Amino acid sequence: MKAYRLNQLMYWQPYTMLLLLSLCLSVAARAQSKLAPLPFYEQCASLREGASETLQRELAALKSADAAARAEAVKQLSKACRQQAVEPLIGLLRSEDAQVRLAAIQTLGQLGSKEAVEPLRELTGDPDWRVRLALVPALGSFKVFQAKNAVLNSIFNPNGVEVTDEDDMRVRCIAALTLNQMTDVTFSRKSMQMMSFLLRSSQSNIRQLAEQTMYALKDTRNGPSELIGILKQQNMPEMRRWACEWLGKLGIERARPALEEAAAHDAHPAVKNAAAEALAKLKGARK
């Protein structure tokens, strides 16, 4: 898994990720953009104490009147792995310049200081979708419950409220996919269950994005296993039926034993029928 993360980091060079995502989420590219999970950061193993001449220079540049210079200084601080950089970077999270704020979020995610978790969590309700998007890999990279839980419940979870903004929906979809890439599966099951709510949106564009996300979940680390788990363990018949439907649509071959069991023995007729239909699709896919 570590090798996978390092390869992803080599591909997504620092600070090109947010630029590329901004392009993907632009109005002109919405119809063609592909939803995908974001790679996690390889955080500093530890943060060193003490100040170097270079560190002092970069910290001083954080006060520059030029936003581009401040953003560049933030980027350089991500390479230093210095404790002294954490507090000034946290202060930049409230910068009025979006470029600076996004750079600070990413760098704090890379440094990995637990002091940054709560300030980052406080931004999950930010009205700017770019901020929420940047928080997904930043918070997801921390090995603490509060950070990952913020991605699930503060960024992805619609809390029963219908999503109407397309950019907001894309951020939620990317968060769901990223949650299903985590080695910690604590958060993936709930994100999968929440997708059933988003699929029932009254807005066609939102439903389309939700469906696109479901198909992308097939290629995540946890997505197929979570659908199988819902079928086998969920008490609500409607959720079991929904899991059968999507296991068939996605052609999850390893779900065959669970689907056969449901088709033969589930207590609810609708689940039995959905399981049988899913099995028929698997047989068709096999041909």
C-alpha atoms as a printed R data frame, in Angstrom:
    type eleno elety resid chain resno       x       y       z
1   ATOM     1    CA   MET     A     1   0.000   0.000   0.000
2   ATOM     2    CA   LYS     A     2   2.886   2.322   0.794
3   ATOM     3    CA   ALA     A     3   4.348   1.768  -2.653
4   ATOM     4    CA   TYR     A     4   0.970   2.593  -4.189
5   ATOM     5    CA   ARG     A     5   0.823   5.857  -2.276
6   ATOM     6    CA   LEU     A     6   4.347   6.834  -3.253
7   ATOM     7    CA   ASN     A     7   3.651   6.103  -6.907
8   ATOM     8    CA   GLN     A     8   0.547   8.238  -6.750
9   ATOM     9    CA   LEU     A     9   2.489  11.076  -5.193
10  ATOM    10    CA   MET     A    10   5.087  10.882  -7.930
11  ATOM    11    CA   TYR     A    11   2.350  11.111 -10.528
12  ATOM    12    CA   TRP     A    12   0.418  13.905  -8.835
13  ATOM    13    CA   GLN     A    13   3.211  16.412  -8.404
14  ATOM    14    CA   PRO     A    14   2.700  18.912  -5.557
15  ATOM    15    CA   TYR     A    15   0.173  21.618  -6.289
16  ATOM    16    CA   THR     A    16  -0.703  20.346  -9.757
17  ATOM    17    CA   MET     A    17  -3.434  18.204  -8.211
18  ATOM    18    CA   LEU     A    18  -5.613  21.122  -7.173
19  ATOM    19    CA   LEU     A    19  -5.069  22.847 -10.488
20  ATOM    20    CA   LEU     A    20  -6.078  19.756 -12.444
21  ATOM    21    CA   LEU     A    21  -9.107  19.205 -10.275
22  ATOM    22    CA   SER     A    22 -10.131  22.809 -10.754
23  ATOM    23    CA   LEU     A    23  -9.978  22.274 -14.496
24  ATOM    24    CA   CYS     A    24 -11.964  19.049 -14.245
25  ATOM    25    CA   LEU     A    25 -14.631  20.795 -12.262
26  ATOM    26    CA   SER     A    26 -14.853  23.820 -14.516
27  ATOM    27    CA   VAL     A    27 -18.099  24.470 -16.307
28  ATOM    28    CA   ALA     A    28 -16.640  23.551 -19.689
29  ATOM    29    CA   ALA     A    29 -15.308  20.168 -18.531
30  ATOM    30    CA   ARG     A    30 -18.154  18.947 -16.322
31  ATOM    31    CA   ALA     A    31 -19.673  16.617 -18.854
32  ATOM    32    CA   GLN     A    32 -16.344  14.936 -19.635
33  ATOM    33    CA   SER     A    33 -14.709  14.834 -16.206
34  ATOM    34    CA   LYS     A    34 -14.221  11.463 -14.557
35  ATOM    35    CA   LEU     A    35 -14.735  11.050 -10.840
36  ATOM    36    CA   ALA     A    36 -11.872   9.344  -9.037
37  ATOM    37    CA   PRO     A    37 -10.475   9.053  -5.502
38  ATOM    38    CA   LEU     A    38  -7.683  11.412  -4.485
39  ATOM    39    CA   PRO     A    39  -4.302  10.029  -3.410
40  ATOM    40    CA   PHE     A    40  -3.258  10.452   0.204
41  ATOM    41    CA   TYR     A    41  -0.133  12.339   1.264
42  ATOM    42    CA   GLU     A    42   2.988  10.648   2.544
43  ATOM    43    CA   GLN     A    43   3.215  12.707   5.716
44  ATOM    44    CA   CYS     A    44   6.429  13.649   7.509
45  ATOM    45    CA   ALA     A    45   7.552  10.790   9.746
46  ATOM    46    CA   SER     A    46   8.295  13.402  12.407
47  ATOM    47    CA   LEU     A    47   8.576  17.166  12.642
48  ATOM    48    CA   ARG     A    48  11.997  18.486  13.569
49  ATOM    49    CA   GLU     A    49  12.578  21.297  16.017
50  ATOM    50    CA   GLY     A    50  15.010  24.105  15.434
51  ATOM    51    CA   ALA     A    51  15.189  26.756  12.748
52  ATOM    52    CA   SER     A    52  17.422  26.956   9.710
53  ATOM    53    CA   GLU     A    53  18.229  29.984   7.599
54  ATOM    54    CA   THR     A    54  16.020  28.601   4.811
55  ATOM    55    CA   LEU     A    55  13.128  28.031   7.194
56  ATOM    56    CA   GLN     A    56  13.380  31.573   8.549
57  ATOM    57    CA   ARG     A    57  13.360  32.931   4.996
58  ATOM    58    CA   GLU     A    58  10.241  30.951   4.055
59  ATOM    59    CA   LEU     A    59   8.442  31.930   7.259
60  ATOM    60    CA   ALA     A    60   9.214  35.578   6.549
61  ATOM    61    CA   ALA     A    61   7.855  35.156   3.005
62  ATOM    62    CA   LEU     A    62   4.510  34.138   4.471
63  ATOM    63    CA   LYS     A    63   3.988  37.808   5.303
64  ATOM    64    CA   SER     A    64   4.654  38.982   1.751
65  ATOM    65    CA   ALA     A    65   2.084  41.275   0.144
66  ATOM    66    CA   ASP     A    66   2.331  39.122  -2.981
67  ATOM    67    CA   ALA     A    67  -0.137  36.199  -2.746
68  ATOM    68    CA   ALA     A    68   1.856  34.117  -5.242
69  ATOM    69    CA   ALA     A    69   5.012  34.568  -3.147
70  ATOM    70    CA   ARG     A    70   3.121  33.511  -0.010
71  ATOM    71    CA   ALA     A    71   1.755  30.426  -1.765
72  ATOM    72    CA   GLU     A    72   5.224  29.476  -2.993
73  ATOM    73    CA   ALA     A    73   6.610  29.875   0.529
74  ATOM    74    CA   VAL     A    74   3.874  27.577   1.828
75  ATOM    75    CA   LYS     A    75   4.818  24.977  -0.775
76  ATOM    76    CA   GLN     A    76   8.465  25.108   0.252
77  ATOM    77    CA   LEU     A    77   7.520  24.626   3.899
78  ATOM    78    CA   SER     A    78   5.966  21.263   3.047
79  ATOM    79    CA   LYS     A    79   9.463  19.974   2.285
80  ATOM    80    CA   ALA     A    80  11.023  21.138   5.545
81  ATOM    81    CA   CYS     A    81   9.128  18.900   8.017
82  ATOM    82    CA   ARG     A    82   9.643  21.539  10.722
83  ATOM    83    CA   GLN     A    83   7.420  22.045  13.752
84  ATOM    84    CA   GLN     A    84   7.917  25.805  13.554
85  ATOM    85    CA   ALA     A    85   5.986  25.913  10.288
86  ATOM    86    CA   VAL     A    86   2.748  24.499  11.719
87  ATOM    87    CA   GLU     A    87   1.397  27.492  13.650
88  ATOM    88    CA   PRO     A    88   2.024  30.073  10.886
89  ATOM    89    CA   LEU     A    89   0.378  27.760   8.350
90  ATOM    90    CA   ILE     A    90  -2.664  27.325  10.559
91  ATOM    91    CA   GLY     A    91  -2.913  31.105  10.642
92  ATOM    92    CA   LEU     A    92  -3.068  31.165   6.829
93  ATOM    93    CA   LEU     A    93  -6.165  28.949   6.734
94  ATOM    94    CA   ARG     A    94  -8.235  32.124   7.163
95  ATOM    95    CA   SER     A    95  -6.427  34.023   4.418
96  ATOM    96    CA   GLU     A    96  -8.720  35.917   2.058
97  ATOM    97    CA   ASP     A    97  -6.659  34.698  -0.894
98  ATOM    98    CA   ALA     A    98  -7.893  31.293  -2.098
99  ATOM    99    CA   GLN     A    99  -4.502  30.354  -3.555
100 ATOM   100    CA   VAL     A   100  -2.852  30.805  -0.166
101 ATOM   101    CA   ARG     A   101  -5.577  28.945   1.726
102 ATOM   102    CA   LEU     A   102  -5.470  25.954  -0.611
103 ATOM   103    CA   ALA     A   103  -1.688  25.799  -0.392
104 ATOM   104    CA   ALA     A   104  -1.839  25.950   3.420
105 ATOM   105    CA   ILE     A   105  -4.395  23.103   3.545
106 ATOM   106    CA   GLN     A   106  -2.256  20.870   1.371
107 ATOM   107    CA   THR     A   107   0.970  21.640   3.223
108 ATOM   108    CA   LEU     A   108  -0.595  20.986   6.631
109 ATOM   109    CA   GLY     A   109  -1.846  17.678   5.268
110 ATOM   110    CA   GLN     A   110   1.691  16.831   4.176
111 ATOM   111    CA   LEU     A   111   3.342  17.894   7.442
112 ATOM   112    CA   GLY     A   112   0.950  15.706   9.457
113 ATOM   113    CA   SER     A   113   0.979  17.609  12.746
114 ATOM   114    CA   LYS     A   114  -2.050  16.640  14.842
115 ATOM   115    CA   GLU     A   115  -2.268  20.279  15.914
116 ATOM   116    CA   ALA     A   116  -3.648  21.027  12.445
117 ATOM   117    CA   VAL     A   117  -6.544  18.548  12.572
118 ATOM   118    CA   GLU     A   118  -9.026  20.738  14.427
119 ATOM   119    CA   PRO     A   119  -8.298  23.924  12.415
120 ATOM   120    CA   LEU     A   120  -8.714  21.905   9.224
121 ATOM   121    CA   ARG     A   121 -11.964  20.388  10.479
122 ATOM   122    CA   GLU     A   122 -13.303  23.878  11.111
123 ATOM   123    CA   LEU     A   123 -13.068  24.543   7.360
124 ATOM   124    CA   THR     A   124 -15.282  21.628   6.276
125 ATOM   125    CA   GLY     A   125 -18.307  23.916   6.097
126 ATOM   126    CA   ASP     A   126 -16.511  26.471   3.913
127 ATOM   127    CA   PRO     A   127 -18.788  27.694   1.087
128 ATOM   128    CA   ASP     A   128 -15.944  27.422  -1.449
129 ATOM   129    CA   TRP     A   129 -16.038  23.918  -2.980
130 ATOM   130    CA   ARG     A   130 -12.298  24.138  -3.731
131 ATOM   131    CA   VAL     A   131 -11.563  24.368  -0.020
132 ATOM   132    CA   ARG     A   132 -13.713  21.349   0.785
133 ATOM   133    CA   LEU     A   133 -12.090  19.398  -2.052
134 ATOM   134    CA   ALA     A   134  -8.586  20.233  -0.805
135 ATOM   135    CA   LEU     A   135  -9.592  19.034   2.662
136 ATOM   136    CA   VAL     A   136 -10.470  15.527   1.419
137 ATOM   137    CA   PRO     A   137  -6.882  14.267   0.899
138 ATOM   138    CA   ALA     A   138  -5.469  16.551   3.614
139 ATOM   139    CA   LEU     A   139  -7.726  15.254   6.401
140 ATOM   140    CA   GLY     A   140  -7.796  11.756   4.935
141 ATOM   141    CA   SER     A   141  -4.018  11.486   5.299
142 ATOM   142    CA   PHE     A   142  -4.078  11.852   9.095
143 ATOM   143    CA   LYS     A   143  -4.051   8.621  11.090
144 ATOM   144    CA   VAL     A   144  -6.576   9.878  13.608
145 ATOM   145    CA   PHE     A   145 -10.301   9.167  13.806
146 ATOM   146    CA   GLN     A   146 -11.403  12.811  14.007
147 ATOM   147    CA   ALA     A   147  -9.744  13.706  10.698
148 ATOM   148    CA   LYS     A   148 -11.164  10.821   8.657
149 ATOM   149    CA   ASN     A   149 -14.543  11.185  10.321
150 ATOM   150    CA   ALA     A   150 -14.625  14.813   9.163
151 ATOM   151    CA   VAL     A   151 -14.257  13.654   5.549
152 ATOM   152    CA   LEU     A   152 -17.209  11.313   6.027
153 ATOM   153    CA   ASN     A   153 -19.618  13.308   8.146
154 ATOM   154    CA   SER     A   154 -18.674  16.932   7.467
155 ATOM   155    CA   ILE     A   155 -17.752  16.825   3.769
156 ATOM   156    CA   PHE     A   156 -19.507  13.818   2.229
157 ATOM   157    CA   ASN     A   157 -22.589  13.233   4.410
158 ATOM   158    CA   PRO     A   158 -25.598  15.235   3.090
159 ATOM   159    CA   ASN     A   159 -27.354  14.689   6.446
160 ATOM   160    CA   GLY     A   160 -30.681  14.088   4.737
161 ATOM   161    CA   VAL     A   161 -30.608  17.394   2.863
162 ATOM   162    CA   GLU     A   162 -31.001  17.202  -0.904
163 ATOM   163    CA   VAL     A   163 -27.860  18.291  -2.743
164 ATOM   164    CA   THR     A   164 -28.599  20.745  -5.550
165 ATOM   165    CA   ASP     A   165 -25.241  22.294  -6.465
166 ATOM   166    CA   GLU     A   166 -23.252  20.264  -8.996
167 ATOM   167    CA   ASP     A   167 -19.800  21.341  -7.794
168 ATOM   168    CA   ASP     A   168 -20.809  20.491  -4.224
169 ATOM   169    CA   MET     A   169 -22.007  17.079  -5.401
170 ATOM   170    CA   ARG     A   170 -18.721  16.390  -7.174
171 ATOM   171    CA   VAL     A   171 -16.802  17.147  -3.987
172 ATOM   172    CA   ARG     A   172 -19.038  14.720  -2.073
173 ATOM   173    CA   CYS     A   173 -18.597  12.039  -4.725
174 ATOM   174    CA   ILE     A   174 -14.802  12.384  -4.686
175 ATOM   175    CA   ALA     A   175 -14.898  12.203  -0.887
176 ATOM   176    CA   ALA     A   176 -16.911   8.955  -1.055
177 ATOM   177    CA   LEU     A   177 -14.431   7.419  -3.487
178 ATOM   178    CA   THR     A   178 -11.479   8.518  -1.375
179 ATOM   179    CA   LEU     A   179 -13.043   7.071   1.786
180 ATOM   180    CA   ASN     A   180 -13.324   3.740  -0.002
181 ATOM   181    CA   GLN     A   181  -9.588   3.757  -0.732
182 ATOM   182    CA   MET     A   182  -8.638   3.885   2.949
183 ATOM   183    CA   THR     A   183  -7.029   0.893   4.611
184 ATOM   184    CA   ASP     A   184  -9.183   1.799   7.624
185 ATOM   185    CA   VAL     A   185 -12.621   0.506   6.602
186 ATOM   186    CA   THR     A   186 -14.382   2.225   9.517
187 ATOM   187    CA   PHE     A   187 -15.692   4.921   7.198
188 ATOM   188    CA   SER     A   188 -16.352   3.154   3.905
189 ATOM   189    CA   ARG     A   189 -19.515   1.230   4.837
190 ATOM   190    CA   LYS     A   190 -21.370   4.340   5.940
191 ATOM   191    CA   SER     A   191 -20.314   6.253   2.837
192 ATOM   192    CA   MET     A   192 -21.640   3.429   0.665
193 ATOM   193    CA   GLN     A   193 -24.974   3.438   2.464
194 ATOM   194    CA   MET     A   194 -25.269   7.207   2.053
195 ATOM   195    CA   MET     A   195 -24.904   6.824  -1.710
196 ATOM   196    CA   SER     A   196 -28.361   5.233  -1.785
197 ATOM   197    CA   PHE     A   197 -29.782   8.558  -0.592
198 ATOM   198    CA   LEU     A   198 -27.951  10.568  -3.244
199 ATOM   199    CA   LEU     A   199 -29.161   8.187  -5.958
200 ATOM   200    CA   ARG     A   200 -32.741   9.169  -5.117
201 ATOM   201    CA   SER     A   201 -32.199  12.877  -5.764
202 ATOM   202    CA   SER     A   202 -35.021  14.667  -7.584
203 ATOM   203    CA   GLN     A   203 -32.394  16.402  -9.770
204 ATOM   204    CA   SER     A   204 -31.237  14.433 -12.794
205 ATOM   205    CA   ASN     A   205 -27.712  15.883 -12.845
206 ATOM   206    CA   ILE     A   206 -27.194  14.938  -9.199
207 ATOM   207    CA   ARG     A   207 -28.508  11.410  -9.798
208 ATOM   208    CA   GLN     A   208 -26.198  11.097 -12.790
209 ATOM   209    CA   LEU     A   209 -23.169  12.015 -10.680
210 ATOM   210    CA   ALA     A   210 -24.250   9.581  -7.977
211 ATOM   211    CA   GLU     A   211 -24.536   6.786 -10.546
212 ATOM   212    CA   GLN     A   212 -21.149   7.713 -12.000
213 ATOM   213    CA   THR     A   213 -19.713   7.439  -8.495
214 ATOM   214    CA   MET     A   214 -21.258   4.007  -7.945
215 ATOM   215    CA   TYR     A   215 -19.609   2.688 -11.096
216 ATOM   216    CA   ALA     A   216 -16.289   4.206 -10.011
217 ATOM   217    CA   LEU     A   217 -16.647   2.571  -6.575
218 ATOM   218    CA   LYS     A   218 -16.226  -0.813  -8.266
219 ATOM   219    CA   ASP     A   219 -12.536  -0.014  -8.750
220 ATOM   220    CA   THR     A   220 -11.884   1.208  -5.202
221 ATOM   221    CA   ARG     A   221 -10.263  -0.833  -2.476
222 ATOM   222    CA   ASN     A   222 -13.406  -1.256  -0.365
223 ATOM   223    CA   GLY     A   223 -16.431  -0.559  -2.589
224 ATOM   224    CA   PRO     A   224 -17.291  -4.116  -3.733
225 ATOM   225    CA   SER     A   225 -16.701  -5.589  -0.273
226 ATOM   226    CA   GLU     A   226 -18.954  -3.003   1.322
227 ATOM   227    CA   LEU     A   227 -21.816  -3.769  -1.069
228 ATOM   228    CA   ILE     A   228 -21.472  -7.462  -0.244
229 ATOM   229    CA   GLY     A   229 -21.397  -6.593   3.439
230 ATOM   230    CA   ILE     A   230 -24.612  -4.593   3.137
231 ATOM   231    CA   LEU     A   231 -26.328  -7.541   1.478
232 ATOM   232    CA   LYS     A   232 -25.177  -9.972   4.150
233 ATOM   233    CA   GLN     A   233 -25.522  -7.829   7.261
234 ATOM   234    CA   GLN     A   234 -28.047  -5.030   6.705
235 ATOM   235    CA   ASN     A   235 -31.329  -5.461   8.588
236 ATOM   236    CA   MET     A   236 -33.340  -3.214   6.272
237 ATOM   237    CA   PRO     A   237 -34.719  -5.218   3.305
238 ATOM   238    CA   GLU     A   238 -34.651  -2.162   1.034
239 ATOM   239    CA   MET     A   239 -30.908  -1.735   1.589
240 ATOM   240    CA   ARG     A   240 -30.294  -5.426   0.877
241 ATOM   241    CA   ARG     A   241 -32.345  -5.142  -2.303
242 ATOM   242    CA   TRP     A   242 -30.376  -2.040  -3.293
243 ATOM   243    CA   ALA     A   243 -27.076  -3.863  -2.716
244 ATOM   244    CA   CYS     A   244 -28.240  -6.737  -4.932
245 ATOM   245    CA   GLU     A   245 -29.191  -4.317  -7.680
246 ATOM   246    CA   TRP     A   246 -25.775  -2.677  -7.735
247 ATOM   247    CA   LEU     A   247 -23.803  -5.896  -7.350
248 ATOM   248    CA   GLY     A   248 -25.523  -7.010 -10.550
249 ATOM   249    CA   LYS     A   249 -25.009  -3.695 -12.349
250 ATOM   250    CA   LEU     A   250 -21.326  -3.615 -11.444
251 ATOM   251    CA   GLY     A   251 -20.796  -7.291 -12.267
252 ATOM   252    CA   ILE     A   252 -19.097  -8.112  -8.952
253 ATOM   253    CA   GLU     A   253 -18.329 -11.790  -9.536
254 ATOM   254    CA   ARG     A   254 -17.107 -12.426  -6.002
255 ATOM   255    CA   ALA     A   255 -20.580 -11.489  -4.758
256 ATOM   256    CA   ARG     A   256 -21.981 -14.682  -6.309
257 ATOM   257    CA   PRO     A   257 -22.099 -16.764  -3.073
258 ATOM   258    CA   ALA     A   258 -23.850 -13.958  -1.158
259 ATOM   259    CA   LEU     A   259 -26.313 -13.425  -3.989
260 ATOM   260    CA   GLU     A   260 -27.042 -17.150  -4.239
261 ATOM   261    CA   GLU     A   261 -27.713 -17.271  -0.518
262 ATOM   262    CA   ALA     A   262 -30.024 -14.253  -0.723
263 ATOM   263    CA   ALA     A   263 -31.874 -15.608  -3.759
264 ATOM   264    CA   ALA     A   264 -32.575 -18.852  -1.935
265 ATOM   265    CA   HIS     A   265 -33.101 -17.846   1.676
266 ATOM   266    CA   ASP     A   266 -33.696 -14.108   2.195
267 ATOM   267    CA   ALA     A   267 -36.847 -13.499   4.189
268 ATOM   268    CA   HIS     A   268 -38.024 -10.661   1.932
269 ATOM   269    CA   PRO     A   269 -39.388 -11.498  -1.556
270 ATOM   270    CA   ALA     A   270 -38.095  -8.266  -3.106
271 ATOM   271    CA   VAL     A   271 -34.551  -9.110  -1.985
272 ATOM   272    CA   LYS     A   272 -34.872 -12.643  -3.358
273 ATOM   273    CA   ASN     A   273 -35.986 -11.293  -6.716
274 ATOM   274    CA   ALA     A   274 -33.227  -8.665  -6.818
275 ATOM   275    CA   ALA     A   275 -30.611 -11.302  -5.965
276 ATOM   276    CA   ALA     A   276 -31.881 -13.594  -8.724
277 ATOM   277    CA   GLU     A   277 -31.783 -10.729 -11.229
278 ATOM   278    CA   ALA     A   278 -28.244  -9.837 -10.168
279 ATOM   279    CA   LEU     A   279 -27.148 -13.472 -10.614
280 ATOM   280    CA   ALA     A   280 -28.624 -13.462 -14.107
281 ATOM   281    CA   LYS     A   281 -26.556 -10.386 -14.933
282 ATOM   282    CA   LEU     A   282 -23.412 -12.081 -13.601
283 ATOM   283    CA   LYS     A   283 -24.070 -15.099 -15.813
284 ATOM   284    CA   GLY     A   284 -24.638 -12.815 -18.761
285 ATOM   285    CA   ALA     A   285 -21.377 -11.001 -18.041
286 ATOM   286    CA   ARG     A   286 -19.531 -14.339 -17.843
287 ATOM   287    CA   LYS     A   287 -20.618 -15.194 -21.405
